[in-house]
Structures are given as structure tokens and as C-alpha cells.
């Protein structure tokens, strides 16, 4: 009998087949339980090694020994006529067939079942037509739990890579990372984020080695479409990130049938310690909390000191400094001029070190908006998005840059796209709600706000949205004030206080407002003014300008108070001194950055008409009309723009149009701020029955709000302002 025939008779080939298939199944089980129960990273490797060592031993055993009715005997001791290797072979064939069946099922079942599920679930098949994915934060399974930021860095790098794939919808970073540490059903996460697939994984370090496991899951049925494990050197985590990103991208191309061939730029290299500080700071900046961003600045300063050539740290520091300024829409108290100068230097350094850094272009765009260069802002922000389509900040700031040109329909469309990508990105949600209201889409604004409230677990973000809903959409000033009174301090921010300020202002209780000191300084003059202390109001407003020379709000209030108090000569002198009598300077300095309010041209026009400067009077009115028309053409249908129209026509002497636009504003807002009816521009209408009827109806609504808060009702005497009465005490 030949050698190969003898191998066959002794079932050596059958044993080899059974061993290989069963061994493969054991490797899969070991990998699964390693992740599930936290075994060391080398456990599944040990299993593979033991199986490899055991393979030749099993073959030798099959050759040298035979299973008989009397037990195991050496093959040479079993007479040929008594051998039962044929029966044993039949049993091994059955085991092999069953093992192969299990093997095939493990490989093919997810694909088969997911295909079947797609055909049964209309929604799933519709999603599959447009591949979509969310990248969840990778879990840190290291023994010392010291690789969290590295795990986050890998997740975000993969998210940014996938966002560059044509035809792939990728959930935004804020929404994906909102599920960090939350053990929720992946199908529910997919529903919330509106994606068909989820990429999740883990990071585990052991000494200088790191193991990264990634798996692609289909949301519709929870099946694992693909999984892989990558090993690398922790001392070169950037090479590990590059390698994992490239391999996962190829897997996506196969599994999701997309053209996954973007130009992958290597991850920016840095000292590992500096990189860790940068990642921690970046997470803090995402929160938009002033205290967190202050801490982020400290971390970034340390990172730059450790590695002065790490470009992303400079861009992140520029972002934090800009967001901590007192510019409109920011969150801090740093003087805008100082913060912008610091940020510009950091952006310049970041782009010098890395000319293709998306974050640097994004902050550059924000700075350009703040310094009155909208065209440059749009160019920088579009470049940022081109380099990183998942740059949420760039998308948000691009929308706001478009708002500077009055293109509110484009702004709303841009923000709608943004919140579809990332429904939990707070700044985008805030702006999407506000600008939807401005273009008259109240239902759209409510939908965006309600979706955020339904899925967000961020108390501060929820408070902000609730405040915007009450003040901007529902016109419930009293409820917003009560909400703030019951709100923990760590849930407040500048947007909450800014919204609240108008609630106090609207109900005529300015003296009760206890917001930031700077805001109070430029707001309290109105309290003095309404109580008849005109000299005191002007003095306070003048002091606010002296104390906050770079804060545009201080100058705006000063101009408005001077105009209302009929200090026209003082206003004209201020215009000549502060703006060199140039309307260009007046417009730029009073509108530094994203702000839907027109500069106070009407107040300036009234003063110039009084002092006899007909040229500036006409020019100011023309600029106001031009700005108003730009906003109208861009889709602005807000009550605020209606009030601008009413003021313009009041100055022009057309009482019919004035009344018509006040009525339009009231139809949209229901409750107008009480001070709207005391404005100087309406002085010629104070005997007009139509104006008085609107005023008194609004006062009735104001008093209902005041009653909720326990304030006495106001009478029409509140409106009995005689100019220029100027008591000096108070």
C-alpha cells in the first residue's frame, strides 16, 4: 500500500480538515470573549499559537494511533482485519461536514440575512441606496484606562476620512460622540443618527504595543458585516492611525459599495504627550463652556511648549481665544480686538506649519467675518470644508458669513444641511432655529429644536434651546425668566443670558437683570432712561463706552440713548470724533462679526437732521434702506425687519406704512418689547389712534407676563415721555 493511501486509511487527512475548521472557530470565540470579559490583548494570539503547535501533534497522533473498540492502540498493533478506521472515517466526515456548515454560516449568514432584511424593510433598502455611517468613539480597554484620548483621536480620524468619500453620509462628530460610554442598542443609535451602518471599536495598549479592533455593523438587524484587528507600536500612534484609516477605507469600499478613494493625507505628527494634551483640549472646546475653554487654553499652551511645530495645537488655540471673546455670538469676555489679534497670529503659524490644515482655515474665516471681510471669510471657510467635509465649525461659520450679506435663505439651507449631519451640534442647532424663524419657517424651527430636545443629554445645550424656544418662537418672556431662575449655574452660557436679557428688556424690568457685568453696563442705561433719569442714563452709557471701548454693544447703546434723549449735538460730535465722520467706519465698527442688526443709522439720521447736516442725514437713510433691502431680498421675513421698516417709514413721514409694518411685526411676534412704542422715531404718531390701539393691546399682553412673575401692571403713563425732560438725580 502506498504512503498516501496509508495516510488516507489512517484518517490523517480527515483529522487535518476537522482540526483546521474547529481551530478557526476556536480563534473566533477567543477573540470575542477577549473583548467581552477584558482578557489581556495577547490572549487570542496565545490561542492561535497553541493551535499551531497542536496541529502537527494531532497529525502524528492520527498516524501512530487508532481508536478501536478496546480503546486507543498503536496502529502497528492492530491487525488489518480488525481495524475500524473506515467507521471512524465516516464519523470524522460527519464532524467535518457539520463544522464546514457552521463555518459557512458564520461567513455567509450576516450577508444573506442583511440582504433579506433589506428586501423586507422598505426603509432599510432606501437607506442602503445612499450609504450612511456613524463612527462611535472607540472604547479604551487598556488595563490602566490611559488611552482614552488616543481612542477618541482614532475615531475622529476615521470619521474625517469617511466624510471625504463621495456618496457617503457620515454622522457628525458631536452626535456620534454623544454616545460615548453609553451602553445603548446600536439600532436605536442608528435611528437617532439616521444612519444605516455603525463603525465601532476598541483600543487596548500593553506596554509599547497597541491593539485596535474595528467592526462594521448593519443597523437594521445588528449583524456584523466586517471586523478586523490591527496591531501597532504605541510609540508611533500616528502611523497606526494612518494604517487603520487606509485599511478600513478599503473595507468600506467592499462592504458598502462606495467609491472610497479619497486622497488620504497623513495624520499630523507630534510629540505623543503634546498630542494627548491637544486631544483633551479639543474635547473641552467642543463643549463651548467658558470654563472648559479656559482650561483648553492652558492645555494648548503646554502642548505648544512641548512641541512648537504641531500645527493643530495653534489652530485649536486660535479657535478657543476667538470663542472666548466678547464679540457677538461668542461665549467669553476677552476684548474682541485683543482676542482677534492673538488668534490671527496663531492661525498664521498653523498655516505656516501645515498649509492644508482645515481647522486653521475655519478659524481664519471666522476672524475674517469679525473684521468685516465677508468675501475672504467665505473663501477661507469653503477651503476648510473642502479639506475636511466634516468640519462642523466651518459649516456653521460659513452660514453666519453668508448672513453678513443678508442671504438668509442660503443661511437657513446651509444650517439645515448641518443639523442633518449632526443634530446634536449645539451652535448649529441654535443658529438653525434662529434663522428658520427669520425666514418665516416657524415649523421648521420647532422641528429642529424638538429633535435636539428629544435626543440630547446635555443639560446646558437643552437649556439654551429651551430658552430660544420660549423667547424667539413662543414669545413667553415670563416663562423664560422662570426657567433661568431654576437653572443650575453650570447649565448657563452667554447665549442663555443674551436671550434672557431681551426678556427683561421686553417686560420693562431691566433693573432686575443680573447677567454678565459687561452686559449690565451697556444695558442698565435703559432702566435709568425709562424711569426718567435721562442725564444719568447718558452718563452711564458714556462710562460704558469708556470702560469697554472695543465692545460694539457699548457704542450702540450710547448712540441710541443719546438719540432718545435728543442729545443730537453730542451724538453728532461723537460721530465726527469716533468715526471721522465716515459712514463706512460707522458701519464697520458697529457691526464687527455675525450680527443681524443694522447699525443705528436711523438714530444718526435723526441727530443729523436736527443739527442741519442734510448730507449725512440723507446718506444714513440711504444706507439703512439699502441694508434693509438686502436682507429682504435674502429672505428675511422676521418681525425685527418689519420693525426696521416701520422705523424707516416713520422717519420718512409715511404713517400708513409705519402702522402697517408695526401690525405685521405684532402678528408674527404677538408680544413686542415694551420699549418699541417709546422710540423717538414714533414721536409723530403718538396721537394716532391706530398707533395707540396697537400700543395698548401690547401693554395688556405685557401685563399678563408681568403678573406671572409677580410684578405690578404698567399703565399707559409708562409711555408718557416728554422730550427733553432730564431730571439729574437717581
XYZ file of C-alpha atoms in Angstrom:
730
model
C 0.000 0.000 0.000
C 1.363 3.416 -0.964
C 2.205 6.173 1.552
C -0.678 8.488 0.536
C -3.105 5.574 0.565
C -1.968 4.757 4.072
C -2.450 8.408 5.119
C -5.984 8.211 3.804
C -6.664 4.839 5.503
C -5.428 6.158 8.842
C -7.745 9.252 8.517
C -4.831 11.712 8.694
C -6.406 13.969 6.013
C -9.780 13.888 7.767
C -8.203 14.788 11.115
C -6.344 17.694 9.464
C -9.605 19.053 7.980
C -11.554 18.771 11.203
C -8.697 20.322 13.167
C -8.420 23.303 10.800
C -12.136 24.134 10.793
C -12.637 23.625 14.529
C -9.447 25.591 15.200
C -10.775 28.522 13.179
C -13.987 28.509 15.196
C -11.981 28.476 18.434
C -9.992 31.517 17.291
C -13.229 33.430 16.619
C -14.611 32.522 20.034
C -11.381 33.543 21.782
C -11.369 36.939 20.048
C -14.969 37.556 21.111
C -14.547 36.627 24.766
C -11.290 38.604 24.943
C -13.216 41.826 24.228
C -16.238 40.838 26.294
C -14.515 39.939 29.586
C -11.401 42.105 29.302
C -8.747 39.388 28.850
C -5.196 40.561 28.026
C -4.542 41.626 24.423
C -2.272 38.594 23.891
C -4.969 36.015 24.736
C -6.233 35.283 21.225
C -2.646 35.242 19.979
C -1.851 32.572 22.549
C -4.802 30.506 21.323
C -3.515 30.693 17.731
C -0.012 29.704 18.858
C -1.281 26.691 20.834
C -3.425 25.553 17.911
C -0.441 25.855 15.558
C 1.717 23.787 17.912
C -1.053 21.221 18.303
C -1.630 20.739 14.572
C 1.421 18.522 13.788
C 0.882 16.693 17.080
C -2.689 15.858 16.015
C -1.458 14.567 12.642
C 1.234 12.430 14.263
C -1.338 11.063 16.695
C -3.698 10.196 13.806
C -0.861 8.341 12.019
C 0.507 6.479 15.022
C -2.672 5.603 16.933
C -6.070 4.151 16.157
C -9.371 4.289 18.028
C -10.633 0.675 18.486
C -13.496 -0.977 20.362
C -10.983 -1.734 23.135
C -9.682 1.838 23.323
C -6.739 3.669 21.746
C -3.964 1.399 20.417
C -0.868 1.899 18.345
C -1.738 1.426 14.679
C 1.015 -1.168 14.148
C -0.541 -3.325 16.873
C -3.960 -3.507 15.196
C -4.355 -6.331 12.664
C -5.624 -5.121 9.312
C -8.734 -7.270 9.505
C -9.722 -5.822 12.901
C -9.203 -2.155 12.003
C -12.292 0.131 12.192
C -10.670 3.153 10.546
C -13.468 3.087 7.968
C -16.135 3.603 10.614
C -14.005 6.273 12.330
C -13.534 7.983 8.977
C -17.294 8.115 8.413
C -17.751 9.779 11.810
C -14.973 12.240 11.042
C -16.622 13.009 7.709
C -19.844 13.834 9.538
C -17.996 16.070 12.018
C -16.200 17.789 9.144
C -19.446 18.407 7.244
C -21.084 19.886 10.351
C -18.012 22.052 11.066
C -17.943 23.288 7.486
C -21.654 24.099 7.729
C -21.023 26.210 10.845
C -18.031 27.836 9.124
C -20.084 28.735 6.061
C -22.925 30.022 8.208
C -20.600 32.301 10.174
C -19.265 33.787 6.941
C -22.396 33.999 4.814
C -25.301 34.405 7.231
C -24.803 38.129 8.009
C -24.682 38.987 4.323
C -27.619 36.763 3.443
C -29.761 37.912 6.340
C -28.956 41.585 5.854
C -29.895 41.256 2.194
C -33.162 39.592 3.161
C -33.869 42.221 5.792
C -33.295 44.957 3.272
C -35.822 43.427 0.913
C -38.401 43.106 3.683
C -37.884 46.544 5.225
C -38.594 49.286 2.752
C -36.855 51.859 4.953
C -33.673 49.827 5.145
C -33.424 49.354 1.406
C -33.999 53.056 0.890
C -31.135 53.895 3.243
C -28.862 51.345 1.564
C -29.290 53.243 -1.711
C -27.360 56.095 -0.075
C -24.688 54.595 2.216
C -24.596 56.233 5.616
C -22.494 55.620 8.689
C -21.730 56.858 12.182
C -18.335 56.382 13.815
C -18.795 55.855 17.538
C -15.980 56.722 19.964
C -13.676 53.732 20.285
C -13.624 52.229 23.780
C -10.428 52.308 25.834
C -9.902 48.754 27.103
C -6.316 49.292 28.229
C -5.505 47.866 31.674
C -4.712 51.340 33.017
C -7.512 53.094 31.086
C -4.928 55.599 29.878
C -5.619 55.647 26.129
C -8.981 57.437 26.044
C -7.802 60.429 24.057
C -5.879 58.220 21.647
C -9.077 56.186 21.160
C -11.016 59.405 20.505
C -8.328 60.544 18.096
C -8.608 57.351 16.054
C -12.406 57.652 15.969
C -12.305 61.241 14.771
C -9.609 60.500 12.202
C -11.748 57.697 10.741
C -14.803 59.962 10.785
C -12.935 62.653 8.868
C -11.648 60.114 6.341
C -15.098 58.662 5.680
C -16.582 62.157 5.327
C -14.432 62.612 2.217
C -15.993 59.630 0.455
C -18.332 60.678 -2.344
C -21.864 59.449 -1.825
C -21.367 58.629 1.858
C -23.437 60.330 4.555
C -21.404 60.489 7.766
C -22.980 61.488 11.076
C -21.275 64.473 12.686
C -18.771 64.269 15.483
C -20.902 65.826 18.213
C -23.794 63.433 17.678
C -21.596 60.347 17.362
C -19.558 61.219 20.436
C -22.723 61.906 22.438
C -22.999 58.118 22.812
C -19.585 57.780 24.399
C -19.762 55.494 27.417
C -23.494 54.847 26.914
C -24.402 51.186 26.548
C -27.300 51.698 24.150
C -28.712 49.440 21.472
C -26.917 50.120 18.200
C -30.194 50.012 16.303
C -31.528 52.821 18.476
C -28.338 54.818 17.904
C -28.730 54.289 14.167
C -32.316 55.511 14.341
C -31.367 58.630 16.288
C -28.492 59.472 13.945
C -30.405 58.370 10.832
C -27.637 56.093 9.513
C -27.663 52.555 8.117
C -24.275 51.475 9.468
C -22.168 51.975 12.565
C -18.420 51.636 12.917
C -17.326 50.914 16.470
C -14.214 49.537 18.048
C -11.792 49.470 20.903
C -8.206 50.338 21.762
C -6.041 48.313 24.111
C -2.432 49.045 24.983
C 0.065 46.703 26.579
C 3.499 48.193 27.094
C 4.599 49.766 23.817
C 2.100 47.777 21.767
C -1.437 48.773 20.900
C -4.258 46.695 19.501
C -7.159 48.353 17.715
C -10.286 46.375 16.889
C -12.869 47.786 14.496
C -16.177 46.350 13.367
C -18.820 47.446 10.893
C -22.401 46.797 11.958
C -25.597 46.994 9.959
C -28.182 48.933 11.946
C -31.287 47.250 10.517
C -30.510 43.853 12.040
C -27.406 44.326 14.208
C -25.274 41.954 12.140
C -21.512 42.393 11.915
C -20.680 42.905 8.259
C -16.973 43.012 8.888
C -14.425 43.155 11.692
C -10.666 43.379 11.876
C -7.899 43.707 14.448
C -4.812 45.850 13.957
C -1.602 45.758 15.970
C 0.941 48.554 16.089
C 3.628 50.336 18.019
C 2.208 52.786 20.544
C 5.318 54.903 20.136
C 4.160 55.727 16.612
C 0.427 56.117 17.091
C 0.181 58.327 14.001
C 1.409 55.545 11.736
C -1.146 53.266 13.388
C -3.903 55.810 12.640
C -2.810 56.149 9.026
C -2.693 52.383 8.546
C -6.060 51.743 10.190
C -7.740 54.532 8.222
C -6.441 53.148 4.913
C -7.462 49.561 5.695
C -10.907 50.472 6.986
C -11.462 52.612 3.914
C -10.787 49.614 1.694
C -13.167 47.517 3.780
C -15.855 50.194 3.385
C -15.349 50.124 -0.362
C -16.039 46.395 -0.415
C -18.847 46.251 2.131
C -20.786 49.433 1.314
C -20.125 49.518 -2.434
C -18.870 53.109 -2.476
C -16.032 54.706 -4.369
C -13.857 55.020 -1.274
C -10.809 56.572 -2.893
C -10.217 59.973 -1.261
C -6.752 61.409 -1.115
C -5.661 60.498 2.400
C -3.303 62.998 3.983
C -1.128 61.572 6.777
C -2.143 62.474 10.303
C -0.158 65.454 11.595
C 2.767 64.205 13.653
C 3.533 65.494 17.133
C 5.178 64.597 20.393
C 2.893 61.977 21.970
C 2.465 63.995 25.180
C 1.633 67.158 23.234
C -0.828 65.171 21.140
C -2.616 63.931 24.255
C -2.908 67.479 25.602
C -4.255 68.654 22.246
C -6.925 65.930 22.155
C -8.058 66.760 25.681
C -8.214 70.477 24.840
C -10.163 69.802 21.654
C -12.846 67.956 23.611
C -13.117 70.870 26.032
C -13.529 73.394 23.202
C -16.359 71.327 21.729
C -18.423 71.991 24.868
C -18.351 75.790 24.321
C -18.258 76.201 28.103
C -16.160 79.285 29.011
C -14.566 77.458 31.961
C -13.733 74.453 29.777
C -12.263 76.640 27.045
C -10.115 78.473 29.580
C -8.774 75.076 30.668
C -8.268 74.154 26.999
C -6.056 77.223 26.558
C -3.842 76.054 29.419
C -3.508 72.595 27.874
C -2.749 74.015 24.429
C -0.124 76.362 25.812
C 1.582 73.324 27.367
C 1.256 71.324 24.150
C 2.852 74.101 22.097
C 5.632 74.474 24.641
C 6.370 70.748 24.344
C 6.092 70.657 20.554
C 6.289 74.137 18.932
C 5.837 72.599 15.463
C 2.443 70.974 16.000
C 0.099 72.976 13.743
C -3.286 71.677 15.035
C -2.483 72.995 18.523
C -2.076 76.540 17.175
C -5.357 76.301 15.237
C -7.178 74.981 18.315
C -5.759 77.781 20.462
C -6.901 80.360 17.896
C -10.387 78.869 17.984
C -10.570 78.921 21.789
C -9.332 82.514 22.015
C -11.844 83.682 19.393
C -14.753 81.894 21.076
C -13.783 83.400 24.429
C -14.063 86.948 23.090
C -16.937 89.325 23.728
C -17.820 89.501 20.022
C -21.469 88.851 19.107
C -22.210 85.142 19.258
C -19.150 84.244 21.343
C -19.007 82.929 24.874
C -16.465 84.929 26.860
C -15.334 88.335 27.992
C -11.973 88.832 26.258
C -11.992 92.158 24.385
C -12.638 91.325 20.734
C -9.676 93.331 19.454
C -7.226 91.554 21.755
C -8.610 88.076 21.078
C -8.606 88.570 17.303
C -5.006 89.755 17.299
C -3.935 86.691 19.269
C -5.980 84.362 17.091
C -4.607 85.807 13.845
C -1.039 85.113 14.965
C -1.870 81.503 15.823
C -3.682 80.921 12.525
C -0.728 82.343 10.610
C 1.649 79.997 12.459
C -0.633 76.986 11.956
C -0.829 77.520 8.186
C 2.907 78.110 8.009
C 3.437 74.687 9.589
C 0.615 72.940 7.695
C -0.838 74.756 4.640
C -3.581 72.095 4.324
C -4.968 72.307 7.858
C -8.757 72.602 7.721
C -9.195 73.920 11.264
C -6.807 76.797 10.593
C -8.800 77.923 7.544
C -12.027 77.625 9.554
C -10.795 79.987 12.274
C -9.336 82.275 9.611
C -12.830 82.501 8.121
C -14.328 83.383 11.481
C -11.729 86.097 12.003
C -12.397 87.494 8.521
C -16.097 87.704 9.371
C -15.326 89.527 12.592
C -13.096 92.057 10.892
C -15.570 92.992 8.171
C -14.143 90.901 5.305
C -17.096 88.680 4.338
C -15.761 87.657 0.920
C -12.471 86.476 2.414
C -14.426 84.751 5.182
C -16.470 82.719 2.699
C -13.332 81.750 0.745
C -11.499 80.573 3.872
C -14.480 78.611 5.162
C -15.140 76.923 1.822
C -11.482 75.900 1.745
C -11.820 74.464 5.259
C -14.827 72.376 4.193
C -13.043 71.233 1.047
C -10.172 69.940 3.191
C -12.496 68.400 5.778
C -16.178 67.997 4.790
C -16.907 67.023 8.385
C -15.750 70.359 9.839
C -18.912 71.356 11.664
C -17.484 74.656 12.867
C -16.585 75.628 9.306
C -20.080 74.797 8.067
C -21.675 76.782 10.885
C -19.409 79.776 10.415
C -19.918 79.705 6.647
C -23.647 80.054 7.238
C -23.060 83.034 9.506
C -20.678 84.619 6.993
C -23.443 84.402 4.398
C -25.756 86.109 6.911
C -23.498 89.159 6.830
C -24.548 89.608 3.207
C -28.213 89.213 4.126
C -28.506 85.845 2.346
C -30.808 84.335 4.938
C -32.359 81.675 2.701
C -28.871 80.391 1.902
C -28.009 80.582 5.599
C -31.053 78.543 6.595
C -30.330 75.945 3.881
C -26.711 75.629 4.987
C -27.738 75.213 8.617
C -30.429 72.682 7.726
C -27.776 70.582 5.990
C -25.533 70.959 9.026
C -28.104 69.734 11.554
C -28.962 66.810 9.269
C -25.315 65.754 9.524
C -25.094 66.449 13.236
C -28.413 67.036 15.056
C -26.608 67.448 18.397
C -24.131 70.141 17.323
C -25.368 72.878 19.661
C -24.139 76.031 17.875
C -25.592 74.801 14.582
C -28.926 73.901 16.190
C -29.133 77.310 17.908
C -28.498 79.126 14.645
C -30.749 76.822 12.601
C -33.664 77.605 14.928
C -32.990 81.354 14.907
C -32.564 81.719 11.137
C -35.525 79.466 10.373
C -37.610 81.915 12.383
C -36.065 84.830 10.495
C -37.165 83.464 7.119
C -40.645 82.728 8.480
C -40.263 78.954 8.848
C -41.555 78.589 12.404
C -42.486 74.938 11.998
C -39.022 74.140 10.682
C -37.510 75.907 13.680
C -39.689 73.899 16.071
C -38.752 70.614 14.387
C -35.027 71.278 14.697
C -35.381 72.355 18.317
C -37.632 69.453 19.274
C -35.358 66.864 17.657
C -32.474 68.204 19.701
C -34.513 68.116 22.907
C -35.666 64.558 22.152
C -32.168 63.103 21.812
C -29.768 65.388 23.706
C -28.463 64.545 27.171
C -26.534 67.819 27.527
C -28.237 69.923 30.239
C -26.588 73.171 29.137
C -27.459 72.647 25.489
C -31.036 71.763 26.335
C -31.379 74.895 28.488
C -30.135 77.047 25.611
C -32.624 75.562 23.152
C -35.479 75.823 25.653
C -34.608 79.496 26.212
C -34.543 80.185 22.470
C -37.880 78.409 22.020
C -39.526 80.490 24.732
C -38.091 83.846 23.670
C -37.741 83.565 19.898
C -40.665 81.354 18.927
C -43.228 81.195 21.726
C -42.875 84.808 22.979
C -43.149 83.673 26.594
C -40.896 86.152 28.376
C -42.061 85.266 31.889
C -41.536 81.530 31.415
C -38.019 82.118 30.117
C -37.162 84.186 33.194
C -38.563 81.484 35.488
C -36.582 78.862 33.571
C -33.370 80.804 34.196
C -34.158 81.243 37.898
C -34.377 77.457 38.299
C -31.376 76.685 36.116
C -28.100 75.494 37.734
C -25.214 77.857 37.027
C -23.257 75.188 35.167
C -26.058 74.992 32.579
C -25.936 78.665 31.639
C -23.883 80.375 28.977
C -23.696 83.676 27.144
C -26.443 82.665 24.706
C -28.827 81.960 27.578
C -28.017 85.305 29.198
C -28.298 87.177 25.911
C -31.720 85.690 25.242
C -32.785 86.360 28.821
C -31.674 89.981 28.608
C -34.330 90.675 25.991
C -36.988 89.069 28.164
C -36.242 91.533 30.999
C -35.986 94.337 28.479
C -39.269 93.351 26.879
C -41.203 93.389 30.162
C -39.752 96.708 31.329
C -37.838 95.235 34.300
C -34.307 95.960 33.145
C -33.225 96.711 36.711
C -33.788 93.043 37.641
C -31.389 91.661 35.037
C -28.296 90.117 36.627
C -26.299 88.917 33.649
C -22.571 89.406 32.976
C -21.143 92.690 34.298
C -20.277 93.973 30.838
C -23.779 93.289 29.548
C -25.286 95.042 32.543
C -23.022 98.024 31.997
C -24.382 98.614 28.499
C -27.933 97.646 29.360
C -28.689 99.445 32.605
C -28.829 102.906 30.964
C -32.220 101.889 29.516
C -33.556 101.311 33.011
C -32.487 104.809 34.009
C -33.891 106.266 30.817
C -37.327 104.664 31.185
C -37.635 105.946 34.727
C -36.958 109.479 33.516
C -33.337 109.878 34.616
C -32.068 110.972 31.213
C -28.851 112.640 32.345
C -27.976 109.607 34.454
C -28.728 107.283 31.511
C -26.446 109.224 29.175
C -23.694 109.326 31.803
C -23.906 105.575 32.375
C -23.826 104.867 28.633
C -20.829 107.169 28.176
C -18.997 105.422 31.022
C -19.763 102.026 29.492
C -18.033 103.141 26.277
C -15.022 104.398 28.235
C -14.799 101.128 30.190
C -15.399 98.884 27.156
C -14.008 100.794 24.165
C -13.773 97.679 21.958
C -17.256 96.368 22.761
C -19.616 97.267 19.943
C -22.678 96.919 22.198
C -21.482 99.763 24.420
C -21.223 102.139 21.457
C -24.589 101.071 20.067
C -26.407 101.697 23.350
C -24.634 105.045 23.801
C -25.771 106.176 20.349
C -29.343 105.009 20.974
C -29.546 106.694 24.395
C -28.135 109.951 23.011
C -30.711 109.871 20.235
C -33.652 109.036 22.508
C -32.605 111.791 24.928
C -32.330 114.195 21.974
C -28.671 114.878 22.684
C -28.264 115.385 18.965
C -25.277 117.723 19.092
C -23.429 115.339 21.388
C -24.209 112.458 19.018
C -23.011 114.457 16.001
C -19.761 115.338 17.809
C -19.294 111.694 18.826
C -19.773 110.637 15.187
C -17.192 113.120 13.972
C -14.698 112.166 16.686
C -15.089 108.395 16.831
C -15.732 107.638 13.138
C -14.065 110.589 11.436
C -17.494 111.490 10.036
C -17.329 108.416 7.765
C -20.321 106.120 7.436
C -18.006 103.294 6.322
C -16.223 103.378 9.687
C -19.550 103.745 11.478
C -20.926 100.606 9.795
C -17.794 98.505 10.270
C -17.091 99.355 13.903
C -20.697 98.876 14.985
C -21.072 95.553 13.264
C -17.919 93.517 13.945
C -18.890 89.991 13.084
C -22.049 87.987 12.820
C -24.965 90.201 13.724
C -28.331 90.541 12.011
C -28.922 94.062 13.336
C -28.278 97.014 11.072
C -26.030 99.737 12.508
C -28.044 102.546 14.194
C -28.405 104.595 11.020
C -31.873 105.905 11.931
C -30.637 107.331 15.244
C -27.748 109.009 13.443
C -30.082 110.332 10.747
C -32.406 111.957 13.304
C -29.486 113.671 15.011
C -28.031 114.911 11.733
C -31.384 116.276 10.633
C -31.631 118.255 13.878
C -28.116 119.732 13.610
C -28.656 120.567 9.929
C -26.260 118.084 8.339
C -28.506 117.170 5.418
C -25.781 115.272 3.551
C -25.126 112.725 6.306
C -28.856 112.570 7.101
C -29.680 111.512 3.531
C -26.697 109.170 3.291
C -27.579 107.436 6.572
C -31.157 106.864 5.417
C -29.941 105.528 2.079
C -27.606 103.076 3.801
C -30.364 101.940 6.118
C -32.731 101.389 3.169
C -30.042 99.566 1.212
C -29.263 97.233 4.121
C -32.939 96.594 4.691
C -33.486 95.738 1.028
C -30.512 93.362 1.058
C -31.980 91.449 3.992
C -35.434 91.377 2.416
C -34.040 90.087 -0.884
C -32.183 87.382 1.037
C -35.409 86.091 2.561
C -35.575 87.907 5.903
C -39.241 87.888 6.950
C -38.643 88.431 10.662
C -40.625 90.704 12.950
C -37.389 92.627 13.584
C -37.115 93.534 9.929
C -40.763 94.653 9.968
C -39.924 96.988 12.853
C -36.947 98.311 10.874
C -39.373 99.067 8.039
C -41.764 100.790 10.469
C -38.953 102.985 11.808
C -37.756 103.883 8.335
C -41.201 104.947 7.145
C -41.795 106.859 10.378
C -38.683 108.948 9.696
C -39.807 109.372 6.100
C -43.193 110.664 7.346
C -45.416 107.880 5.954
C -47.677 106.990 8.895
C -49.779 104.462 6.935
C -46.764 102.306 6.079
C -45.435 102.706 9.613
C -48.656 101.335 11.119
C -48.821 98.539 8.572
C -45.342 97.257 9.447
C -45.910 97.522 13.217
C -49.035 95.396 12.733
C -47.034 92.889 10.659
C -44.404 92.637 13.404
C -47.057 92.128 16.063
C -48.779 89.413 14.026
C -45.511 87.477 13.932
C -44.323 88.126 17.456
C -47.627 88.648 19.336
C -45.787 90.365 22.204
C -43.427 93.194 21.284
C -40.917 94.563 23.750
C -42.486 97.349 25.706
C -39.804 99.821 24.662
C -40.742 99.532 20.994
C -43.603 102.011 21.500
C -41.456 104.632 23.251
C -38.958 105.051 20.420
C -38.270 108.545 19.251
C -38.935 107.620 15.617
C -42.633 107.142 16.503
C -42.991 110.570 18.089
C -45.146 111.897 15.200
C -47.618 109.013 15.709
C -48.248 109.427 19.422
C -51.661 110.949 18.770
C -52.583 108.495 16.025
C -55.500 106.272 17.224
C -54.138 103.291 15.272
C -50.775 103.555 16.991
C -52.383 103.956 20.435
C -54.587 100.913 19.871
C -51.578 98.757 18.974
C -49.639 100.118 21.947
C -52.415 99.432 24.463
C -53.103 95.919 23.149
C -49.425 95.125 23.505
C -49.358 96.595 27.028
C -52.181 94.240 28.015
C -50.102 91.247 26.907
C -47.022 92.628 28.681
C -49.003 92.910 31.928
C -50.125 89.285 31.670
C -46.450 88.287 31.511
C -45.545 90.598 34.388
C -48.342 89.106 36.519
C -46.833 85.626 36.148
C -43.661 86.999 37.730
C -45.478 88.932 40.453
C -44.872 92.447 39.064
C -47.488 95.200 39.226
C -49.195 96.047 35.933
C -47.990 99.053 33.999
C -50.337 101.822 32.904
C -50.210 103.950 29.791
C -48.393 106.528 31.912
C -45.307 104.435 31.197
C -45.388 105.867 27.673
C -45.794 109.492 28.700
C -42.255 110.548 27.858
C -41.786 114.225 27.225
C -38.615 115.330 25.454
C -36.247 116.617 26.595
C -37.220 116.194 30.255
C -33.982 115.486 32.064
C -34.018 115.011 35.838
C -30.457 114.672 37.072
C -30.867 112.618 40.247
C -31.245 108.868 40.543
